[in-house]
PDB file of C-alpha atoms in Angstrom:
ATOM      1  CA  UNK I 600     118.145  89.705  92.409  1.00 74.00           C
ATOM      2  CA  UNK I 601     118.036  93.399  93.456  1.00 89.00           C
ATOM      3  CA  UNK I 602     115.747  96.134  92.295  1.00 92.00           C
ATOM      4  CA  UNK I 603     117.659  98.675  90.668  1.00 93.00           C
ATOM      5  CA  UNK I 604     117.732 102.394  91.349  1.00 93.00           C
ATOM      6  CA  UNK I 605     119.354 105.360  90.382  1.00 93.00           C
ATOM      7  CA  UNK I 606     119.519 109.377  91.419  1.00 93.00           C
ATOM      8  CA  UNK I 607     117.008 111.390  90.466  1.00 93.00           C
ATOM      9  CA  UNK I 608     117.023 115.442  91.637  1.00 93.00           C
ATOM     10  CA  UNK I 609     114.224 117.181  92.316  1.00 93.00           C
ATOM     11  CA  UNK I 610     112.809 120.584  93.474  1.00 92.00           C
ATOM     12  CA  UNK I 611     111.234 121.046  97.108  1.00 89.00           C
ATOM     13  CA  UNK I 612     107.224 121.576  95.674  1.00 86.00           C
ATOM     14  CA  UNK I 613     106.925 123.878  98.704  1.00 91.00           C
ATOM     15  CA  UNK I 614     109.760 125.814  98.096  1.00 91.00           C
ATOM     16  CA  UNK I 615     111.099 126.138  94.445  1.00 88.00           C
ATOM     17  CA  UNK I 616     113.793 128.112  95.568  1.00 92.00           C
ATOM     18  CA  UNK I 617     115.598 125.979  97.410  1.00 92.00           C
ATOM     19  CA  UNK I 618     118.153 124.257  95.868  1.00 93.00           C
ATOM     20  CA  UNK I 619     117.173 120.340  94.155  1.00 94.00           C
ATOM     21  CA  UNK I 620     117.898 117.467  96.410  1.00 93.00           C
ATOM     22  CA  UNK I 621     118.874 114.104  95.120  1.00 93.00           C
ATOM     23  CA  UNK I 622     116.771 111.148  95.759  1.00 89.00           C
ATOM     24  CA  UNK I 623     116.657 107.718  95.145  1.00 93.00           C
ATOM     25  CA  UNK I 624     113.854 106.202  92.157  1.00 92.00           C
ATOM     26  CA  UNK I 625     113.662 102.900  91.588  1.00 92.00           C
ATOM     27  CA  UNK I 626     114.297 101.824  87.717  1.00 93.00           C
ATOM     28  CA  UNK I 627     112.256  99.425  86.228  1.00 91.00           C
ATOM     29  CA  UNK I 628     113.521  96.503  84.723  1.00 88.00           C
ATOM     30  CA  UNK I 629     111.253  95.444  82.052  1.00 90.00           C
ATOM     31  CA  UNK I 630     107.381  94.420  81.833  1.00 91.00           C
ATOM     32  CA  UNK I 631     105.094  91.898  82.157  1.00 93.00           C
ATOM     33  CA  UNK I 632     102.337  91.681  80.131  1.00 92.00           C
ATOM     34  CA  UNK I 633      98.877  89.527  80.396  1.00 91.00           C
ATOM     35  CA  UNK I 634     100.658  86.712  77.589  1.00 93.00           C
ATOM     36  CA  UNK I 635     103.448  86.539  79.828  1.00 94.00           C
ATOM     37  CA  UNK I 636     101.600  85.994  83.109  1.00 94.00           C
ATOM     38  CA  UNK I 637      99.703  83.506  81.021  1.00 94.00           C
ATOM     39  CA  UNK I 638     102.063  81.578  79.564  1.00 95.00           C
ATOM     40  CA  UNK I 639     104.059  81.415  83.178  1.00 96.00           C
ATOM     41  CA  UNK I 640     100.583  80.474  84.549  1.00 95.00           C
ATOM     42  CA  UNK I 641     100.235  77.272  81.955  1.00 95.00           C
ATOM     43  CA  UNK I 642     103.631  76.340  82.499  1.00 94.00           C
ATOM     44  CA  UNK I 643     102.769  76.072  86.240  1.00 95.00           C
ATOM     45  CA  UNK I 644      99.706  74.425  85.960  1.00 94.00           C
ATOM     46  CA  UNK I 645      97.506  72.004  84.076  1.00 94.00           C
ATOM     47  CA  UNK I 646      96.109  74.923  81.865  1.00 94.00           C
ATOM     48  CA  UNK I 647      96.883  75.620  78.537  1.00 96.00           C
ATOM     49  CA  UNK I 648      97.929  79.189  77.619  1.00 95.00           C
ATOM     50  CA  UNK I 649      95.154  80.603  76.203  1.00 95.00           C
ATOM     51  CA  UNK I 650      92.693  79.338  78.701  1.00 96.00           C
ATOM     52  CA  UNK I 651      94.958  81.362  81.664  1.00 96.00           C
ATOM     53  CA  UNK I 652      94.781  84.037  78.984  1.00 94.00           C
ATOM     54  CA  UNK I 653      91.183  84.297  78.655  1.00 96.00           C
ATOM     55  CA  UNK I 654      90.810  83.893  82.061  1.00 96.00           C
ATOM     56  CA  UNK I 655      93.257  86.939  82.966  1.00 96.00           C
ATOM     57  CA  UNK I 656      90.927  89.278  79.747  1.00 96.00           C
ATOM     58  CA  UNK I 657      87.617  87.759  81.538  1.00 97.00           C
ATOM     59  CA  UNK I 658      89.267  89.035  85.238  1.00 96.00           C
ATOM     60  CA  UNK I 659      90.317  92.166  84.040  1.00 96.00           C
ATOM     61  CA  UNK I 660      86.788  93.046  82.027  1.00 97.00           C
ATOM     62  CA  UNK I 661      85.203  92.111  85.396  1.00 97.00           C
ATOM     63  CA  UNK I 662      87.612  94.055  88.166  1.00 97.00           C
ATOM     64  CA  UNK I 663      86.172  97.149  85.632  1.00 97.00           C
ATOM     65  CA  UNK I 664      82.785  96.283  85.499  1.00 97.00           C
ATOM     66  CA  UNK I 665      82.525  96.102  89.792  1.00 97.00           C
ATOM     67  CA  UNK I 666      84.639  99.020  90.045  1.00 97.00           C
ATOM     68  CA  UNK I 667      82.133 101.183  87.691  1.00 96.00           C
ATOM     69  CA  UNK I 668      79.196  99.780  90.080  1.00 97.00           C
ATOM     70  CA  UNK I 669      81.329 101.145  93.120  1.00 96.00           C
ATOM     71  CA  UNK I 670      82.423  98.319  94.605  1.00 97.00           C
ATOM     72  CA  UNK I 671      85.865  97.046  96.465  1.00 97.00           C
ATOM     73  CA  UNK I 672      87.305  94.066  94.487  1.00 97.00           C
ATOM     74  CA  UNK I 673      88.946  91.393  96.925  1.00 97.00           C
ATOM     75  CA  UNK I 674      91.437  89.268  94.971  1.00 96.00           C
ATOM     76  CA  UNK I 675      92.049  87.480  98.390  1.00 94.00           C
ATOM     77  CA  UNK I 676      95.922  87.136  99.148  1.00 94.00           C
ATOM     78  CA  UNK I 677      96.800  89.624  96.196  1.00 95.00           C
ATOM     79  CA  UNK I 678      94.286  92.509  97.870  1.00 96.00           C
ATOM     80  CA  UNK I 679      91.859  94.956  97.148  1.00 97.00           C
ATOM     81  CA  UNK I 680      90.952  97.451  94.061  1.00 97.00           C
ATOM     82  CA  UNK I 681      88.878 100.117  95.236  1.00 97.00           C
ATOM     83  CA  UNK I 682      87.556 103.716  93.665  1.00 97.00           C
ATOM     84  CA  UNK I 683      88.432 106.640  95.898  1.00 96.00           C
ATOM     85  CA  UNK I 684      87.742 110.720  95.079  1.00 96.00           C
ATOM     86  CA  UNK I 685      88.813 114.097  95.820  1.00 96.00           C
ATOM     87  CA  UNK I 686      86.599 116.596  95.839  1.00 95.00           C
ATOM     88  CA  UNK I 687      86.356 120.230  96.872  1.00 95.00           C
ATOM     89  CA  UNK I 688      85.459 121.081 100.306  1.00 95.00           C
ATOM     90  CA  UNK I 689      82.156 123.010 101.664  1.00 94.00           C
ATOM     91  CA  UNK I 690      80.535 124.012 104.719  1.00 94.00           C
ATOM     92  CA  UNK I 691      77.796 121.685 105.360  1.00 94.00           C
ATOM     93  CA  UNK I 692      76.933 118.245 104.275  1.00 94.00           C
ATOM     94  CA  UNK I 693      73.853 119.639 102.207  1.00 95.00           C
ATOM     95  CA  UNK I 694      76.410 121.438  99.648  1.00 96.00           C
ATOM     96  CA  UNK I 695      78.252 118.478  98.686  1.00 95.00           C
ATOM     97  CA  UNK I 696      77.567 117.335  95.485  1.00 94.00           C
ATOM     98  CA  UNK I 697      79.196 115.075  92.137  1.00 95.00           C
ATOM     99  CA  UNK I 698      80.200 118.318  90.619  1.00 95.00           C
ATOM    100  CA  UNK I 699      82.654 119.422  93.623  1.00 96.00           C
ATOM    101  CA  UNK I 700      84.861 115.604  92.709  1.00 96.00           C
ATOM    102  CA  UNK I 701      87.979 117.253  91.391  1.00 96.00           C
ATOM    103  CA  UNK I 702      89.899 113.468  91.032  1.00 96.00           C
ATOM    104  CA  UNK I 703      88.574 110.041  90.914  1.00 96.00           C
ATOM    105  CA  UNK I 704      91.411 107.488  91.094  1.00 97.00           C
ATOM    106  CA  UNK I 705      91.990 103.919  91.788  1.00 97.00           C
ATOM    107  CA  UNK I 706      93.493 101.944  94.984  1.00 97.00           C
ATOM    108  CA  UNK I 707      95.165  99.469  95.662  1.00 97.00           C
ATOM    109  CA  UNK I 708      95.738  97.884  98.904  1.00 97.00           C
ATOM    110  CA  UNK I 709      98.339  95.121  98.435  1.00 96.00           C
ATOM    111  CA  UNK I 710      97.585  91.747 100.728  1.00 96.00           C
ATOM    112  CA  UNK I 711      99.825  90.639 103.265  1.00 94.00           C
ATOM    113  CA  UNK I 712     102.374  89.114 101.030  1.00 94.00           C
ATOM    114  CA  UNK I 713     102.885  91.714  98.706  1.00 94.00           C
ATOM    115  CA  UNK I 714     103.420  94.208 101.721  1.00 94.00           C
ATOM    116  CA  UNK I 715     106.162  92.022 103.355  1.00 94.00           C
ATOM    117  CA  UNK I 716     107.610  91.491  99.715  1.00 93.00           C
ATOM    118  CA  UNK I 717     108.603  95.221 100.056  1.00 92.00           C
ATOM    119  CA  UNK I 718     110.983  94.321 103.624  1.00 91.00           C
ATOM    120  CA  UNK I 719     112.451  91.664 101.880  1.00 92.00           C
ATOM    121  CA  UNK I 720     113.944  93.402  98.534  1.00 94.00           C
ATOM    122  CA  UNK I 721     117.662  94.260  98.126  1.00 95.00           C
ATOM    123  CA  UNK I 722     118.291  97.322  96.153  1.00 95.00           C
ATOM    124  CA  UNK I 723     121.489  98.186  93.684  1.00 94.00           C
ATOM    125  CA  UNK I 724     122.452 101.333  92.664  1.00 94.00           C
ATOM    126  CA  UNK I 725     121.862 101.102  88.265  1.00 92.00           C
ATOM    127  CA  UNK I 726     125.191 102.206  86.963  1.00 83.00           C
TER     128      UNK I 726
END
């Protein structure tokens, strides 16, 4: 199995200019949804489907609830959710306040085996 890919062009943000370069975007190839990763969950397991199901609703409500609260969320070998922000820049440390964040977004640092996932994929250009 190979990832698929295909050429996308774009504009140099710096430098609209210039003329677009073509780059390489990966293509997705379909989705996964939380009945899916359930029902490939029972099938690999002991558990019935709607157990892994509730139990993939029940992680999900909870990843949200600790991320609110402002804190990192180790799923052990899978990695780590985390809430980082932007924010507008001042002088001194006294002048930083909530109203300066200009982005809140989440992270996600893959584990181990999700980063060496990425050396071993094979790629194919979509036709």
């Amino acid at each position: 199995m190979s990832v698929k890919f295909k050429a996308q062009a774009r504009r140099n943000p710096q430098d609209v200019t210039l003329p677009e370069k073509y780059y390489a975007a990966a293509i997705a190839d379909g989705e996964v949804d939380l009945e899916v990763l359930a029902e490939q969950i029972s099938y690999e397991s002991t558990v019935t489907e709607s157990d892994c199901h509730a139990v993939l609703l029940s992680l999900e409500r909870n990843i949200l609830v600790s991320l609110k609260q402002g804190r990192i969320v180790k799923l052990g070998r899978l990695g780590n959710f985390q809430v980082s922000v932007s924010s507008e820049g001042r002088d001194t440390e006294e002048e930083v306040n909530a109203s300066l964040i200009t982005k809140a977004r989440i992270l996600f640092r893959p584990g181990k085996r999700l980063r060496n996932l990425l050396g071993d994929l094979t790629f194919k250009k979509a036709s």
